C-alpha cells in the first residue's frame, strides 16, 4: 500500500487561521488567502520573506507577485509530503490485478512497485502500436494524465520519444531476423501501401508470411 503520509506538523507552529490571517510587513499587509498556505508557514529570514514548507522545512522565496508559483511547484515535488523520504523511482502500492486463474474474471490484491524504466519502455510501444504522433508526449493533457496516474513519472520531449522508438525498432528488427533464420520452411514476402493517419503520408510496408511448426500461418512486418 502507498507509504502513509508523515504526521502533520503541529498547528501551533503554523500561521493561525491561514485562510483569513495576515502578517504586518513594512511594505504592506500580506493576506494569506490561498489554500496553499495550509502547507506553508510565513517567515522572515534575514529580512527576506520566506514561505517554509511544513513537511520538509524548505524555504521558498516569497513575493506577493509570484510567490505562490514557487510554492505550488515545491508542493508537488516535496518528497516528505508524498511519503517519499528516499529519492528513488520506486513506490509500493497495493493494487488490484486481474487473476489469471480466476475464470470468473475476478481480481486479486497484489503489491505493485513503480519502475520508471518499465514505463519508458512501454511508452514507445504505445506510440508505435496505435500510430500516435511523437508530439503526444508534449501534449498538456497527456502529461496531466500521466501525473495523475503516477506523479513519479518524468515526462519526455518528442526528440527523446523519437530516440526511444528507434531503439525499440532496432531491438525488434534484430529479434525478428534471428527468428526468421530459425524457420525451416519457405518465406513469402509481400508489399502493401498505407497512409499514416496523422502525417497524411504514404508508406510502403514489407510483410513476410510463413507456416510455423504447428502448421499455422504467421505474418510479420519487416519494414
mmCIF file of C-alpha atoms in Angstrom:
data_model
loop_
_atom_site.group_PDB
_atom_site.id
_atom_site.type_symbol
_atom_site.label_atom_id
_atom_site.label_comp_id
_atom_site.label_asym_id
_atom_site.label_seq_id
_atom_site.Cartn_x
_atom_site.Cartn_y
_atom_site.Cartn_z
ATOM 1 C CA UNK A 1 0.000 0.000 0.000
ATOM 2 C CA UNK A 2 1.267 3.546 -0.639
ATOM 3 C CA UNK A 3 3.512 4.851 2.095
ATOM 4 C CA UNK A 4 1.463 6.750 4.640
ATOM 5 C CA UNK A 5 1.889 10.494 4.695
ATOM 6 C CA UNK A 6 4.026 11.793 7.554
ATOM 7 C CA UNK A 7 2.390 13.242 10.615
ATOM 8 C CA UNK A 8 1.130 16.732 10.017
ATOM 9 C CA UNK A 9 3.162 19.470 11.733
ATOM 10 C CA UNK A 10 1.776 20.905 14.945
ATOM 11 C CA UNK A 11 -0.666 23.679 14.172
ATOM 12 C CA UNK A 12 0.925 25.735 16.955
ATOM 13 C CA UNK A 13 3.935 26.281 14.668
ATOM 14 C CA UNK A 14 1.836 27.486 11.748
ATOM 15 C CA UNK A 15 0.130 30.724 10.989
ATOM 16 C CA UNK A 16 -3.168 30.890 12.867
ATOM 17 C CA UNK A 17 -6.225 30.561 10.652
ATOM 18 C CA UNK A 18 -4.269 30.594 7.413
ATOM 19 C CA UNK A 19 -7.312 31.286 5.256
ATOM 20 C CA UNK A 20 -8.001 34.683 6.856
ATOM 21 C CA UNK A 21 -4.850 35.600 8.773
ATOM 22 C CA UNK A 22 -2.396 38.354 7.882
ATOM 23 C CA UNK A 23 1.088 39.488 8.812
ATOM 24 C CA UNK A 24 2.131 43.105 9.120
ATOM 25 C CA UNK A 25 5.162 43.956 6.981
ATOM 26 C CA UNK A 26 6.992 47.210 6.411
ATOM 27 C CA UNK A 27 5.635 47.485 2.882
ATOM 28 C CA UNK A 28 2.013 46.400 3.326
ATOM 29 C CA UNK A 29 -0.172 43.819 4.964
ATOM 30 C CA UNK A 30 0.092 40.315 3.437
ATOM 31 C CA UNK A 31 -3.142 38.314 3.386
ATOM 32 C CA UNK A 32 -2.971 34.531 3.343
ATOM 33 C CA UNK A 33 -5.986 33.729 1.190
ATOM 34 C CA UNK A 34 -4.528 30.903 -0.931
ATOM 35 C CA UNK A 35 -5.233 27.318 0.133
ATOM 36 C CA UNK A 36 -1.528 26.674 -0.447
ATOM 37 C CA UNK A 37 -0.825 28.347 2.904
ATOM 38 C CA UNK A 38 -2.242 25.247 4.564
ATOM 39 C CA UNK A 39 1.066 23.597 3.660
ATOM 40 C CA UNK A 40 3.437 26.528 4.263
ATOM 41 C CA UNK A 41 4.225 28.997 7.030
ATOM 42 C CA UNK A 42 5.293 32.588 6.523
ATOM 43 C CA UNK A 43 8.635 33.609 7.979
ATOM 44 C CA UNK A 44 11.163 36.384 7.522
ATOM 45 C CA UNK A 45 14.765 35.159 7.330
ATOM 46 C CA UNK A 46 17.402 37.905 7.488
ATOM 47 C CA UNK A 47 14.829 40.383 6.268
ATOM 48 C CA UNK A 48 13.773 38.202 3.318
ATOM 49 C CA UNK A 49 10.192 36.949 3.037
ATOM 50 C CA UNK A 50 10.067 33.146 3.003
ATOM 51 C CA UNK A 51 7.346 30.521 2.629
ATOM 52 C CA UNK A 52 8.526 27.498 4.636
ATOM 53 C CA UNK A 53 7.219 24.017 3.806
ATOM 54 C CA UNK A 54 5.573 22.430 6.843
ATOM 55 C CA UNK A 55 6.807 18.980 5.843
ATOM 56 C CA UNK A 56 10.469 19.328 4.845
ATOM 57 C CA UNK A 57 11.132 22.887 6.115
ATOM 58 C CA UNK A 58 12.411 24.014 2.713
ATOM 59 C CA UNK A 59 12.417 27.786 2.356
ATOM 60 C CA UNK A 60 10.787 29.270 -0.746
ATOM 61 C CA UNK A 61 11.456 32.924 -1.507
ATOM 62 C CA UNK A 62 8.077 34.640 -1.351
ATOM 63 C CA UNK A 63 6.887 37.728 -3.181
ATOM 64 C CA UNK A 64 3.341 38.995 -3.462
ATOM 65 C CA UNK A 65 3.618 38.812 -7.266
ATOM 66 C CA UNK A 66 4.770 35.249 -7.949
ATOM 67 C CA UNK A 67 5.414 33.615 -4.590
ATOM 68 C CA UNK A 68 2.511 31.185 -4.942
ATOM 69 C CA UNK A 69 4.018 29.706 -8.135
ATOM 70 C CA UNK A 70 7.139 28.561 -6.322
ATOM 71 C CA UNK A 71 5.028 27.133 -3.516
ATOM 72 C CA UNK A 72 2.888 25.163 -5.968
ATOM 73 C CA UNK A 73 5.983 23.759 -7.661
ATOM 74 C CA UNK A 74 7.564 22.616 -4.402
ATOM 75 C CA UNK A 75 4.270 21.262 -3.058
ATOM 76 C CA UNK A 76 4.040 18.834 -5.999
ATOM 77 C CA UNK A 77 7.619 17.585 -5.642
ATOM 78 C CA UNK A 78 8.041 17.538 -1.851
ATOM 79 C CA UNK A 79 9.289 14.019 -1.053
ATOM 80 C CA UNK A 80 8.310 14.182 2.605
ATOM 81 C CA UNK A 81 4.725 15.228 1.839
ATOM 82 C CA UNK A 82 4.240 12.401 -0.650
ATOM 83 C CA UNK A 83 5.801 9.850 1.684
ATOM 84 C CA UNK A 84 8.933 9.517 -0.464
ATOM 85 C CA UNK A 85 11.682 10.043 2.102
ATOM 86 C CA UNK A 86 14.231 8.362 -0.180
ATOM 87 C CA UNK A 87 14.792 9.753 -3.634
ATOM 88 C CA UNK A 88 14.258 6.762 -5.876
ATOM 89 C CA UNK A 89 11.994 5.790 -8.707
ATOM 90 C CA UNK A 90 10.056 3.130 -6.874
ATOM 91 C CA UNK A 91 6.805 3.314 -4.990
ATOM 92 C CA UNK A 92 4.960 0.426 -3.371
ATOM 93 C CA UNK A 93 1.214 0.312 -3.857
ATOM 94 C CA UNK A 94 -1.488 -2.179 -3.034
ATOM 95 C CA UNK A 95 -3.403 -2.597 -6.261
ATOM 96 C CA UNK A 96 -5.966 -4.924 -7.779
ATOM 97 C CA UNK A 97 -4.788 -7.139 -10.625
ATOM 98 C CA UNK A 98 -6.901 -9.425 -12.751
ATOM 99 C CA UNK A 99 -6.423 -13.010 -11.638
ATOM 100 C CA UNK A 100 -5.205 -15.313 -14.415
ATOM 101 C CA UNK A 101 -6.504 -18.370 -12.572
ATOM 102 C CA UNK A 102 -9.943 -16.995 -11.746
ATOM 103 C CA UNK A 103 -12.307 -17.910 -14.599
ATOM 104 C CA UNK A 104 -14.981 -15.573 -13.238
ATOM 105 C CA UNK A 105 -12.821 -12.597 -14.138
ATOM 106 C CA UNK A 106 -12.206 -11.601 -10.526
ATOM 107 C CA UNK A 107 -9.255 -9.667 -9.228
ATOM 108 C CA UNK A 108 -6.682 -10.186 -6.518
ATOM 109 C CA UNK A 109 -4.741 -7.799 -4.318
ATOM 110 C CA UNK A 110 -1.068 -7.521 -5.200
ATOM 111 C CA UNK A 111 1.820 -5.215 -4.367
ATOM 112 C CA UNK A 112 2.969 -3.017 -7.231
ATOM 113 C CA UNK A 113 6.246 -1.104 -7.391
ATOM 114 C CA UNK A 114 6.515 1.715 -9.896
ATOM 115 C CA UNK A 115 9.505 1.321 -12.211
ATOM 116 C CA UNK A 116 10.370 4.327 -14.350
ATOM 117 C CA UNK A 117 12.410 2.271 -16.836
ATOM 118 C CA UNK A 118 9.439 -0.028 -17.495
ATOM 119 C CA UNK A 119 7.242 2.997 -18.182
ATOM 120 C CA UNK A 120 9.803 4.399 -20.608
ATOM 121 C CA UNK A 121 9.873 1.027 -22.386
ATOM 122 C CA UNK A 122 6.079 0.846 -22.676
ATOM 123 C CA UNK A 123 5.717 4.412 -23.965
ATOM 124 C CA UNK A 124 7.338 3.872 -27.417
ATOM 125 C CA UNK A 125 5.428 0.589 -27.703
ATOM 126 C CA UNK A 126 2.187 2.507 -27.210
ATOM 127 C CA UNK A 127 3.188 5.137 -29.774
ATOM 128 C CA UNK A 128 4.043 2.590 -32.474
ATOM 129 C CA UNK A 129 1.155 0.234 -31.752
ATOM 130 C CA UNK A 130 -1.530 2.922 -32.029
ATOM 131 C CA UNK A 131 0.198 5.142 -34.609
ATOM 132 C CA UNK A 132 0.306 8.121 -32.240
ATOM 133 C CA UNK A 133 2.284 11.220 -33.260
ATOM 134 C CA UNK A 134 5.561 11.722 -31.410
ATOM 135 C CA UNK A 135 4.366 15.085 -30.134
ATOM 136 C CA UNK A 136 1.763 13.368 -27.947
ATOM 137 C CA UNK A 137 4.375 13.228 -25.171
ATOM 138 C CA UNK A 138 4.372 17.044 -25.107
ATOM 139 C CA UNK A 139 0.596 17.434 -25.006
ATOM 140 C CA UNK A 140 -0.540 19.064 -21.789
ATOM 141 C CA UNK A 141 -3.474 16.687 -21.419
ATOM 142 C CA UNK A 142 -1.259 13.611 -21.801
ATOM 143 C CA UNK A 143 1.213 14.907 -19.216
ATOM 144 C CA UNK A 144 -1.568 15.748 -16.768
ATOM 145 C CA UNK A 145 -2.969 12.248 -17.255
ATOM 146 C CA UNK A 146 0.435 10.652 -16.539
ATOM 147 C CA UNK A 147 0.945 12.805 -13.454
ATOM 148 C CA UNK A 148 -2.487 11.818 -12.177
ATOM 149 C CA UNK A 149 -1.669 8.124 -12.567
ATOM 150 C CA UNK A 150 1.888 8.294 -11.236
ATOM 151 C CA UNK A 151 3.473 11.571 -10.038
ATOM 152 C CA UNK A 152 6.943 9.972 -10.169
ATOM 153 C CA UNK A 153 6.815 9.619 -13.963
ATOM 154 C CA UNK A 154 9.090 12.229 -15.564
ATOM 155 C CA UNK A 155 7.725 13.470 -18.916
ATOM 156 C CA UNK A 156 9.924 13.442 -22.031
ATOM 157 C CA UNK A 157 10.101 15.551 -25.192
ATOM 158 C CA UNK A 158 9.321 14.424 -28.743
ATOM 159 C CA UNK A 159 13.026 14.059 -29.633
ATOM 160 C CA UNK A 160 13.514 11.637 -26.748
ATOM 161 C CA UNK A 161 10.371 9.784 -27.823
ATOM 162 C CA UNK A 162 11.771 9.502 -31.357
ATOM 163 C CA UNK A 163 15.033 8.098 -29.976
ATOM 164 C CA UNK A 164 13.126 5.563 -27.858
ATOM 165 C CA UNK A 165 11.053 4.470 -30.863
ATOM 166 C CA UNK A 166 14.181 3.937 -32.987
ATOM 167 C CA UNK A 167 15.825 1.932 -30.197
ATOM 168 C CA UNK A 168 12.705 -0.225 -29.988
ATOM 169 C CA UNK A 169 12.785 -0.692 -33.771
ATOM 170 C CA UNK A 170 16.426 -1.790 -33.658
ATOM 171 C CA UNK A 171 15.759 -4.356 -30.935
ATOM 172 C CA UNK A 172 12.669 -5.746 -32.654
ATOM 173 C CA UNK A 173 14.463 -5.921 -36.009
ATOM 174 C CA UNK A 174 17.351 -7.916 -34.535
ATOM 175 C CA UNK A 175 14.937 -10.223 -32.724
ATOM 176 C CA UNK A 176 12.885 -10.773 -35.890
ATOM 177 C CA UNK A 177 15.934 -11.534 -38.053
ATOM 178 C CA UNK A 178 17.096 -14.110 -35.529
ATOM 179 C CA UNK A 179 13.613 -15.649 -35.523
ATOM 180 C CA UNK A 180 13.381 -15.835 -39.334
ATOM 181 C CA UNK A 181 16.747 -17.577 -39.526
ATOM 182 C CA UNK A 182 15.330 -20.427 -37.449
ATOM 183 C CA UNK A 183 12.408 -21.093 -39.830
ATOM 184 C CA UNK A 184 12.875 -24.330 -41.778
ATOM 185 C CA UNK A 185 10.261 -23.734 -44.478
ATOM 186 C CA UNK A 186 9.832 -21.150 -47.175
ATOM 187 C CA UNK A 187 9.059 -17.487 -46.593
ATOM 188 C CA UNK A 188 6.780 -15.371 -48.785
ATOM 189 C CA UNK A 189 7.276 -11.608 -48.908
ATOM 190 C CA UNK A 190 4.524 -9.168 -49.915
ATOM 191 C CA UNK A 191 4.308 -5.382 -50.161
ATOM 192 C CA UNK A 192 1.441 -3.022 -49.476
ATOM 193 C CA UNK A 193 0.733 0.710 -49.248
ATOM 194 C CA UNK A 194 -0.775 2.598 -46.338
ATOM 195 C CA UNK A 195 -1.220 6.197 -45.220
ATOM 196 C CA UNK A 196 -0.357 7.462 -41.745
ATOM 197 C CA UNK A 197 -3.391 8.949 -40.005
ATOM 198 C CA UNK A 198 -1.605 11.975 -38.549
ATOM 199 C CA UNK A 199 1.104 12.737 -41.106
ATOM 200 C CA UNK A 200 -1.060 12.014 -44.160
ATOM 201 C CA UNK A 201 1.978 10.455 -45.835
ATOM 202 C CA UNK A 202 2.068 7.297 -47.911
ATOM 203 C CA UNK A 203 4.316 4.404 -46.939
ATOM 204 C CA UNK A 204 5.220 1.035 -48.403
ATOM 205 C CA UNK A 205 5.370 -1.865 -45.970
ATOM 206 C CA UNK A 206 7.092 -5.211 -46.437
ATOM 207 C CA UNK A 207 5.478 -8.236 -44.791
ATOM 208 C CA UNK A 208 6.692 -11.820 -44.541
ATOM 209 C CA UNK A 209 4.377 -14.845 -44.376
ATOM 210 C CA UNK A 210 5.304 -18.381 -43.356
ATOM 211 C CA UNK A 211 3.973 -21.607 -41.837
ATOM 212 C CA UNK A 212 5.251 -22.305 -38.326
ATOM 213 C CA UNK A 213 5.988 -25.694 -36.735
ATOM 214 C CA UNK A 214 2.312 -26.002 -35.708
ATOM 215 C CA UNK A 215 1.167 -25.522 -39.308
ATOM 216 C CA UNK A 216 -0.277 -22.111 -38.522
ATOM 217 C CA UNK A 217 0.023 -19.217 -40.969
ATOM 218 C CA UNK A 218 2.113 -16.428 -39.459
ATOM 219 C CA UNK A 219 2.775 -12.906 -40.709
ATOM 220 C CA UNK A 220 5.434 -10.460 -39.570
ATOM 221 C CA UNK A 221 6.017 -6.854 -40.569
ATOM 222 C CA UNK A 222 9.603 -6.392 -41.767
ATOM 223 C CA UNK A 223 9.660 -2.735 -42.765
#
